[in-house]
């Protein structure tokens, strides 16, 4: 049993100089066989394992991670969480996740620092205004909170924005989802890992999957750097490396993997208490609890697994940031990094069965899957346990690329993240 | 960020170019005969290789010509550049 985290456990452990905290998860050697194996120990993979154990009583399972848990895109993203997507299928998917976020810290007894500080999306031209208004209406029809703001209302909500009509891309309006916000990325991975571990899930780090073994149309197991693991069900949740794993099983996916960058500034006093995103000029900014400005840039346009992006992308983003927030002109940037994102042609994810029995993929989240972590895990667990999708992820199957029933969220979803 | 040697203009910064994705995907000769599965393969399914990949590039802010490139996507090193219609110089 895990000791519960609370104010009392914090005080108690202070007396022993925080040296006696219980381990949050074990470091097991892999068993010979599991009922299911999840490949990829990011937030989505760990959440999948958590819900498999919690809701479907599948506890003889493992999560296999080539590096350390949360070291992929989960630990590299700008943590924007929102559900104001255009289409009904997306609205259902992302709002399911948002509702889970609202109770997540209590559910997993781990403070994920979910902060509903609102997310504002800016409009810079007539087409932006039309798109954002259309999306606001669509959101409200789906029961998702959304309001359209005038330039004055944008300024009132976030006073440091430069709303002068004389800038290159003037702010003509915007939308606001107040239930949206941010969360602590690492905590999400760690909290789910701790919860899953408590229910008996093996979390195996430093274990790279090198092959997926098939017996005809069925999965038999996986080849890893820690030996062969037998299993009838494999759930792949490997973000930018999804195609690499698909190729191991002899499949192809409709994905392209590209670098996406972010950067943070030196910490400063509270200056921006919401998240502001702009699609047209491609810049997003929020402020972390430590005080750093967290800035998201765009993707490079070429396929790469190098986990670093191009300088000109960052330069373009910072140009936009400076025009929108002249107050930041003296800020120094502390760190910059990249993650490899798996981009789908319709900018929507894949949570799906495949032609191979027992092989499931959860991928294609591209630049915007952090927000979906709890929902994605819940629905993927359902799909794996029942060998059938849940109604909320039925539209996000692989077959849509054959039937043409795409969920086109490009641009329609406000912005990439 | 890396440098690309355009076969027509010489060495330029990567930001002058537009990546065109996987190369040598042949357009179906008889589109009307294609099944939905085959259309999906042609339109959407990609190798998305981690390692040596054949791809198309366009010198968008230069001569605006298309050409092919062989590049290692795990570290962005370019192995070869060759013109459209030419045979790849390496395997
Ligand atoms: C810079 C940046 C900013 C972003 N900003 C946002 C944002 O603001 N909001 C938002 O919603 N989303 C954002 N995203 C996207 C988001 O980070 C991802 O969609 C999400 O975190 C994906 O989670 P995951 O668990 O699927 O992937 P990951 O956390 O990447 O986990 C996949 C894991 O699989 C492991 N793996 C891969 N291959 C193997 C193998 N062969 N064997 C074993 N393990 C393997 C990897 O090591 C990795 O840990 C951003 C992404 C980046 C890079
Ligand atoms: Zn040229």
XYZ file of C-alpha atoms and ligand atoms in Angstrom:
562
model
C 0.000 0.000 0.000
C 1.093 3.505 -0.771
C 1.096 6.133 1.950
C -1.285 8.906 1.000
C 0.149 12.325 0.211
C -1.359 15.062 2.394
C -0.404 18.088 4.441
C 0.202 15.699 7.372
C 2.558 13.417 5.438
C 4.418 16.546 4.333
C 4.858 17.704 7.932
C 5.796 14.223 9.117
C 8.455 13.858 6.440
C 9.822 17.324 7.157
C 10.969 15.980 10.541
C 13.137 13.379 8.824
C 14.499 15.961 6.350
C 12.432 14.430 3.509
C 14.822 11.496 3.391
C 12.302 8.767 4.176
C 9.617 9.249 1.543
C 8.258 5.984 0.269
C 9.270 5.108 -3.314
C 6.590 6.265 -5.726
C 7.035 3.218 -7.965
C 9.137 0.065 -8.001
C 11.863 -0.777 -10.469
C 10.875 -4.315 -11.473
C 12.579 -6.698 -13.890
C 10.155 -7.731 -16.613
C 8.163 -10.931 -16.160
C 8.152 -13.542 -18.947
C 4.536 -12.831 -19.813
C 1.848 -10.193 -19.264
C -1.835 -9.924 -20.156
C -1.026 -6.644 -21.909
C 2.014 -4.469 -22.509
C 1.930 -0.727 -23.125
C 4.858 0.592 -25.168
C 5.768 4.149 -24.155
C 5.883 5.575 -20.654
C 4.614 9.036 -21.423
C 1.500 10.483 -19.836
C -0.785 8.711 -22.302
C 0.839 5.295 -21.816
C 0.881 5.574 -18.028
C -2.723 6.803 -17.956
C -3.695 3.851 -20.165
C -2.091 1.439 -17.706
C -3.728 3.196 -14.768
C -7.236 2.918 -16.246
C -6.656 -0.668 -17.445
C -5.933 -1.620 -13.839
C -8.505 0.654 -12.241
C -11.522 0.243 -14.519
C -10.906 -3.065 -16.267
C -9.152 -5.067 -13.537
C -6.179 -5.753 -15.782
C -3.320 -5.625 -13.297
C -0.958 -8.199 -14.800
C 0.321 -5.604 -17.258
C 3.484 -3.599 -17.893
C 4.524 -0.241 -19.272
C 7.786 -0.448 -21.197
C 9.742 2.791 -21.631
C 13.022 3.149 -23.504
C 14.227 6.099 -21.435
C 12.694 7.456 -18.259
C 8.961 7.968 -17.792
C 7.706 11.367 -18.886
C 10.957 12.079 -20.753
C 9.263 12.297 -24.148
C 6.783 14.929 -25.235
C 5.008 14.700 -21.893
C 7.994 16.402 -20.258
C 8.637 18.754 -23.172
C 5.297 20.383 -23.841
C 3.894 23.805 -22.985
C 1.030 22.188 -20.980
C -1.882 24.021 -22.572
C -5.181 22.298 -21.794
C -8.438 23.228 -23.525
C -11.369 21.516 -25.215
C -12.700 24.148 -27.622
C -12.347 22.056 -30.778
C -14.625 22.542 -33.772
C -16.103 19.159 -34.682
C -18.497 17.129 -32.531
C -16.180 14.110 -32.354
C -13.261 16.259 -31.171
C -15.406 18.211 -28.741
C -16.521 14.928 -27.175
C -12.981 13.610 -26.948
C -11.251 16.689 -25.568
C -14.016 17.704 -23.184
C -14.059 14.178 -21.738
C -10.371 14.742 -20.956
C -10.984 18.215 -19.541
C -13.628 16.842 -17.171
C -11.162 14.198 -15.965
C -8.515 16.907 -15.406
C -10.960 18.707 -13.120
C -10.861 15.849 -10.596
C -7.468 14.349 -11.389
C -5.392 15.498 -8.402
C -7.969 13.957 -6.043
C -8.399 10.829 -8.167
C -4.701 9.926 -8.183
C -3.747 11.626 -4.878
C -1.066 13.594 -6.675
C -1.081 17.341 -7.161
C -1.000 17.844 -10.924
C -1.324 21.601 -10.371
C -4.219 21.872 -12.803
C -4.901 25.576 -13.092
C -8.033 26.762 -14.918
C -6.622 30.156 -15.759
C -8.375 30.337 -19.120
C -7.029 30.103 -22.641
C -7.462 32.983 -25.048
C -7.074 32.613 -28.833
C -6.464 35.788 -30.821
C -7.874 36.827 -34.194
C -5.684 38.941 -36.482
C -7.638 39.124 -39.710
C -11.176 38.850 -41.051
C -10.910 35.115 -41.700
C -9.653 34.528 -38.148
C -12.692 36.410 -36.815
C -15.086 34.296 -38.850
C -13.345 31.045 -37.887
C -13.205 31.886 -34.207
C -16.860 32.990 -34.112
C -17.926 29.828 -35.898
C -15.920 27.747 -33.445
C -17.415 29.595 -30.469
C -20.923 28.754 -31.702
C -19.987 25.134 -32.392
C -18.467 24.819 -28.914
C -21.565 26.168 -27.209
C -23.798 23.774 -29.148
C -21.619 20.994 -27.721
C -21.909 22.326 -24.181
C -18.343 23.629 -24.101
C -17.834 27.039 -22.533
C -16.689 29.622 -25.050
C -17.043 33.355 -25.490
C -16.001 35.690 -28.278
C -14.151 38.807 -27.145
C -13.758 42.202 -28.817
C -10.342 43.863 -28.949
C -11.244 45.906 -25.849
C -12.307 42.772 -23.981
C -9.049 41.044 -24.950
C -7.130 44.008 -23.564
C -9.165 43.943 -20.378
C -8.585 40.231 -19.848
C -4.861 40.457 -20.549
C -3.690 44.079 -20.248
C -0.099 43.530 -21.429
C -1.182 42.654 -24.972
C -0.383 45.322 -27.531
C -3.749 46.089 -29.121
C -2.522 49.010 -31.206
C -4.089 48.956 -34.689
C -0.700 49.834 -36.135
C 1.110 46.555 -35.594
C 1.751 44.128 -38.438
C -0.948 41.683 -37.253
C -3.331 43.764 -35.129
C -5.506 42.054 -32.519
C -9.047 42.197 -33.891
C -10.675 39.994 -31.269
C -10.365 36.606 -29.665
C -12.037 33.710 -27.928
C -11.849 32.637 -24.321
C -12.418 29.276 -22.706
C -12.377 29.892 -18.983
C -12.296 26.207 -17.967
C -9.089 25.782 -19.958
C -5.610 26.270 -18.477
C -2.387 24.459 -17.675
C -1.049 21.623 -15.488
C 2.306 20.355 -14.269
C 3.510 17.976 -16.991
C 5.863 15.784 -14.927
C 3.321 15.409 -12.153
C 0.814 13.887 -14.557
C 3.262 11.157 -15.591
C 4.476 10.568 -12.041
C 0.989 10.573 -10.525
C -0.361 8.020 -12.996
C 2.802 5.913 -12.600
C 2.441 5.884 -8.825
C -1.246 4.994 -9.061
C -0.672 2.230 -11.608
C 2.270 0.809 -9.634
C 0.103 0.633 -6.531
C -2.406 -1.549 -8.383
C 0.360 -3.929 -9.477
C 1.375 -2.568 -12.888
C 5.076 -3.063 -13.701
C 6.706 0.143 -14.900
C 9.875 -0.858 -16.698
C 12.222 1.970 -17.595
C 15.409 1.898 -19.698
C 13.859 -0.856 -21.771
C 13.625 -0.212 -25.493
C 11.275 -2.169 -27.709
C 13.210 -3.473 -30.716
C 10.639 -5.681 -32.362
C 6.966 -6.631 -32.329
C 6.486 -10.333 -32.893
C 3.500 -11.490 -34.918
C 2.124 -14.922 -35.513
C 0.233 -14.315 -38.732
C -2.473 -11.824 -37.853
C -1.948 -11.969 -34.105
C 0.499 -10.365 -31.727
C 2.736 -12.758 -29.782
C 5.024 -10.488 -27.854
C 7.740 -7.878 -27.980
C 11.492 -8.005 -28.347
C 13.152 -5.589 -25.894
C 16.625 -4.688 -24.674
C 15.686 -6.624 -21.513
C 14.643 -9.725 -23.417
C 11.503 -11.125 -25.018
C 8.171 -10.450 -23.316
C 5.225 -12.617 -24.244
C 1.815 -10.957 -24.471
C -1.390 -11.138 -26.481
C -2.154 -7.427 -26.276
C 0.209 -4.599 -27.168
C -0.813 -0.943 -26.909
C 1.616 1.397 -28.641
C 1.692 4.955 -27.269
C 5.011 6.199 -28.590
C 4.186 9.701 -29.934
C 6.905 10.732 -32.433
C 8.182 7.149 -32.660
C 4.827 5.563 -33.536
C 5.786 4.919 -37.175
C 9.029 3.250 -36.051
C 7.018 0.814 -33.931
C 4.415 0.335 -36.659
C 7.196 -0.568 -39.085
C 8.375 -3.228 -36.597
C 4.965 -4.855 -36.903
C 4.925 -4.482 -40.671
C 2.339 -1.703 -40.700
C 2.346 1.828 -42.054
C 0.656 4.793 -40.425
C -0.500 8.110 -41.903
C 2.018 10.026 -39.790
C 4.947 12.373 -40.238
C 7.294 13.049 -37.315
C 8.581 16.584 -36.977
C 10.422 18.650 -34.373
C 8.376 21.068 -32.280
C 10.116 23.566 -30.040
C 9.449 25.475 -26.853
C 11.459 27.801 -24.659
C 11.324 29.384 -21.228
C 12.600 32.696 -19.928
C 14.270 33.599 -16.687
C 11.712 33.657 -13.838
C 9.966 36.969 -13.154
C 7.126 38.203 -10.955
C 3.557 37.360 -12.040
C 2.789 39.290 -15.221
C 0.452 37.100 -17.267
C -2.229 35.094 -15.455
C -3.752 33.298 -18.429
C -2.662 31.490 -21.581
C -2.664 33.446 -24.844
C -2.354 31.749 -28.191
C -2.162 33.167 -31.646
C -2.401 30.933 -34.660
C -1.733 33.547 -37.325
C 1.593 34.683 -35.873
C 2.282 31.321 -34.257
C 3.128 32.267 -30.704
C 1.792 31.029 -27.386
C 2.693 32.269 -23.971
C 1.830 31.545 -20.363
C 3.712 31.869 -17.091
C 4.759 28.914 -14.978
C 4.335 28.863 -11.217
C 8.096 29.386 -10.963
C 7.661 32.627 -12.900
C 9.167 31.611 -16.227
C 7.445 32.660 -19.426
C 6.621 29.444 -21.261
C 6.672 30.050 -24.997
C 5.637 27.596 -27.683
C 6.991 27.810 -31.226
C 5.985 26.019 -34.421
C 7.060 22.777 -36.042
C 9.809 22.471 -38.594
C 8.412 21.490 -41.931
C 10.676 18.481 -42.527
C 10.600 14.998 -41.007
C 13.198 14.606 -38.280
C 13.814 12.535 -35.174
C 16.763 14.676 -34.083
C 14.820 16.203 -31.169
C 16.070 19.698 -31.969
C 14.465 22.264 -34.205
C 15.688 25.097 -36.380
C 16.724 28.465 -35.094
C 14.630 30.427 -37.597
C 11.441 28.889 -36.148
C 12.280 30.230 -32.694
C 13.237 33.582 -34.187
C 9.870 33.880 -35.936
C 8.013 33.062 -32.741
C 9.968 35.566 -30.689
C 9.347 38.276 -33.294
C 5.638 37.695 -32.873
C 5.877 37.578 -29.079
C 7.704 40.900 -29.015
C 5.202 42.636 -31.235
C 2.283 41.379 -29.145
C 4.045 41.967 -25.795
C 6.586 44.793 -26.112
C 6.975 44.573 -22.313
C 8.982 41.344 -22.780
C 11.695 42.961 -24.901
C 14.355 42.788 -22.158
C 13.586 39.230 -21.048
C 16.338 36.663 -21.313
C 15.556 33.138 -22.437
C 16.956 30.372 -20.249
C 16.311 27.136 -22.070
C 15.081 25.919 -25.443
C 14.310 22.353 -26.493
C 12.460 20.225 -29.011
C 10.224 17.194 -29.035
C 9.260 14.962 -31.943
C 5.565 15.176 -32.706
C 3.566 12.679 -34.767
C 1.393 14.631 -37.153
C -1.727 13.178 -38.762
C -3.049 14.494 -42.099
C -6.293 15.666 -40.435
C -4.592 16.929 -37.247
C -6.668 14.520 -35.166
C -5.393 11.565 -33.152
C -5.673 7.823 -33.783
C -6.945 5.664 -30.886
C -7.576 2.468 -32.690
C -7.409 -1.251 -33.289
C -5.338 -2.422 -36.253
C -5.568 -5.298 -38.745
C -3.316 -7.246 -36.398
C -5.273 -8.860 -33.560
C -4.144 -7.588 -30.183
C -2.186 -4.654 -31.599
C -3.519 -1.205 -30.778
C -2.219 2.269 -31.566
C -2.726 5.537 -29.727
C -0.884 8.192 -31.712
C -1.145 11.147 -34.050
C -1.629 13.613 -31.202
C 0.993 15.744 -32.865
C 1.428 19.143 -31.321
C -1.558 18.953 -29.000
C -1.995 15.776 -27.012
C -0.985 16.781 -23.506
C -4.436 18.229 -22.878
C -5.994 14.877 -23.703
C -3.785 12.733 -21.442
C -6.450 11.505 -18.961
C -9.144 11.046 -21.611
C -6.800 9.361 -24.042
C -5.658 6.892 -21.377
C -9.228 6.166 -20.321
C -10.491 5.558 -23.873
C -7.429 3.596 -24.991
C -7.754 1.352 -21.928
C -11.396 0.765 -22.882
C -10.401 -0.067 -26.467
C -7.694 -2.530 -25.368
C -9.748 -4.209 -22.638
C -12.883 -4.677 -24.776
C -11.219 -4.979 -28.179
C -13.767 -2.348 -29.201
C -13.555 1.434 -29.176
C -15.581 3.518 -26.738
C -18.157 5.716 -28.463
C -16.019 8.777 -27.716
C -13.038 7.449 -29.699
C -14.932 5.520 -32.378
C -14.402 8.329 -34.909
C -10.659 8.315 -34.268
C -9.994 4.945 -35.892
C -7.361 4.119 -38.492
C -10.039 3.208 -40.974
C -11.008 6.828 -41.467
C -8.090 7.249 -43.864
C -9.650 4.604 -46.075
C -13.294 5.651 -45.734
C -12.431 9.339 -46.041
C -14.331 10.152 -42.855
C -11.610 12.489 -41.589
C -11.915 14.702 -38.505
C -10.365 17.789 -40.006
C -9.199 19.931 -37.133
C -6.497 21.778 -39.083
C -6.867 25.419 -38.236
C -10.482 24.762 -37.351
C -9.361 23.952 -33.834
C -8.061 27.472 -33.259
C -4.407 26.500 -33.164
C -2.145 23.545 -33.171
C -1.809 22.993 -29.425
C 18.927 23.768 -38.973
C 21.298 22.631 -41.684
C 22.665 23.612 -45.089
C 21.295 22.181 -48.310
C 23.109 22.123 -51.639
C 20.465 22.947 -54.221
C 21.444 21.144 -57.457
C 20.791 24.410 -59.324
C 21.957 27.162 -56.931
C 24.490 25.563 -54.598
C 24.693 25.688 -50.819
C 21.897 27.566 -49.022
C 20.242 27.628 -45.607
C 17.543 25.054 -44.999
C 15.049 27.835 -44.207
C 15.049 28.763 -47.920
C 13.574 25.357 -48.734
C 10.225 23.652 -48.366
C 10.164 19.958 -47.493
C 7.917 17.906 -49.752
C 7.863 14.627 -47.835
C 8.603 11.095 -48.964
C 9.978 10.781 -52.511
C 9.290 8.253 -55.262
C 5.614 7.747 -54.430
C 4.245 7.082 -57.847
C 0.959 8.616 -58.852
C -1.505 5.831 -59.694
C -1.522 5.203 -63.434
C -5.202 4.342 -63.460
C -6.879 6.347 -60.680
C -10.348 5.131 -61.616
C -9.313 1.525 -60.977
C -8.054 2.172 -57.445
C -9.761 0.680 -54.380
C -10.272 2.812 -51.259
C -7.426 0.911 -49.586
C -5.070 1.747 -52.418
C -6.104 5.397 -52.354
C -5.391 5.519 -48.603
C -1.938 4.011 -49.199
C -1.167 6.547 -51.903
C -2.577 9.614 -50.174
C -1.875 9.085 -46.482
C 0.326 6.140 -45.494
C 3.979 7.060 -45.107
C 7.166 5.248 -44.143
C 8.176 8.166 -41.894
C 11.568 6.573 -41.458
C 13.926 7.168 -38.556
C 17.190 6.828 -40.453
C 18.040 7.190 -44.129
C 15.043 8.491 -46.034
C 14.410 9.529 -49.652
C 12.531 12.800 -49.867
C 11.507 15.691 -52.097
C 12.476 19.295 -51.470
C 11.646 22.580 -53.149
C 13.941 25.599 -53.222
C 10.957 27.815 -52.376
C 12.868 31.038 -51.698
C 15.402 30.473 -54.488
C 15.088 28.920 -57.929
C 11.748 27.336 -56.904
C 12.725 24.028 -58.471
C 11.981 20.605 -56.990
C 14.694 18.014 -56.401
C 15.330 14.839 -54.410
C 17.415 14.324 -51.314
C 18.670 11.392 -49.269
C 18.848 12.367 -45.626
C 19.332 10.649 -42.284
C 16.354 11.843 -40.271
C 17.874 10.720 -36.974
C 20.575 13.402 -37.140
C 19.673 15.531 -40.193
C 22.817 14.704 -42.187
C 22.361 14.827 -45.955
C 23.748 11.868 -47.893
C 23.014 13.020 -51.432
C 21.035 15.460 -53.542
C 19.836 14.603 -57.060
C 17.537 16.045 -59.688
C 13.970 14.987 -60.356
C 13.874 12.067 -62.750
C 17.424 10.994 -61.890
C 18.198 7.659 -60.282
C 19.207 7.901 -56.593
C 23.041 7.911 -56.429
C 23.091 5.629 -53.379
C 20.785 2.933 -52.075
C 7.423 21.612 -27.574
C 6.081 20.952 -27.437
C 4.988 21.673 -26.970
C 3.747 21.089 -26.836
N 2.730 21.815 -26.300
C 1.532 21.233 -26.043
C 0.510 21.962 -25.369
O 0.686 23.123 -24.984
N -0.677 21.341 -25.150
C -0.909 20.049 -25.551
O -2.007 19.559 -25.353
N 0.063 19.323 -26.165
C 1.274 19.881 -26.420
N 2.272 19.154 -27.034
C 1.999 17.781 -27.475
C 2.085 16.806 -26.316
O 3.317 16.967 -25.644
C 1.968 15.363 -26.783
O 0.888 15.198 -27.680
C 1.746 14.423 -25.600
O 2.560 14.762 -24.520
C 2.006 13.019 -26.036
O 2.041 12.178 -24.916
P 2.502 10.699 -25.043
O 2.451 10.105 -23.702
O 1.709 10.049 -26.129
O 3.972 10.815 -25.642
P 5.424 10.865 -24.942
O 5.405 11.591 -23.657
O 6.376 11.323 -25.988
O 5.650 9.351 -24.607
C 6.029 8.389 -25.577
C 7.093 7.545 -24.947
O 7.377 6.436 -25.790
C 8.718 6.106 -25.588
N 9.189 5.249 -26.686
C 9.355 5.574 -27.990
N 9.851 4.535 -28.691
C 9.989 3.515 -27.808
C 10.448 2.157 -27.920
N 10.895 1.646 -29.091
N 10.461 1.386 -26.799
C 10.031 1.872 -25.616
N 9.582 3.151 -25.451
C 9.555 3.953 -26.530
C 9.414 7.448 -25.540
O 10.679 7.383 -24.910
C 8.412 8.295 -24.765
O 8.704 8.405 -23.399
C 3.554 19.721 -27.200
C 4.638 18.979 -27.677
C 5.910 19.574 -27.774
C 7.061 18.753 -28.265
Zn 17.817 26.466 -56.097
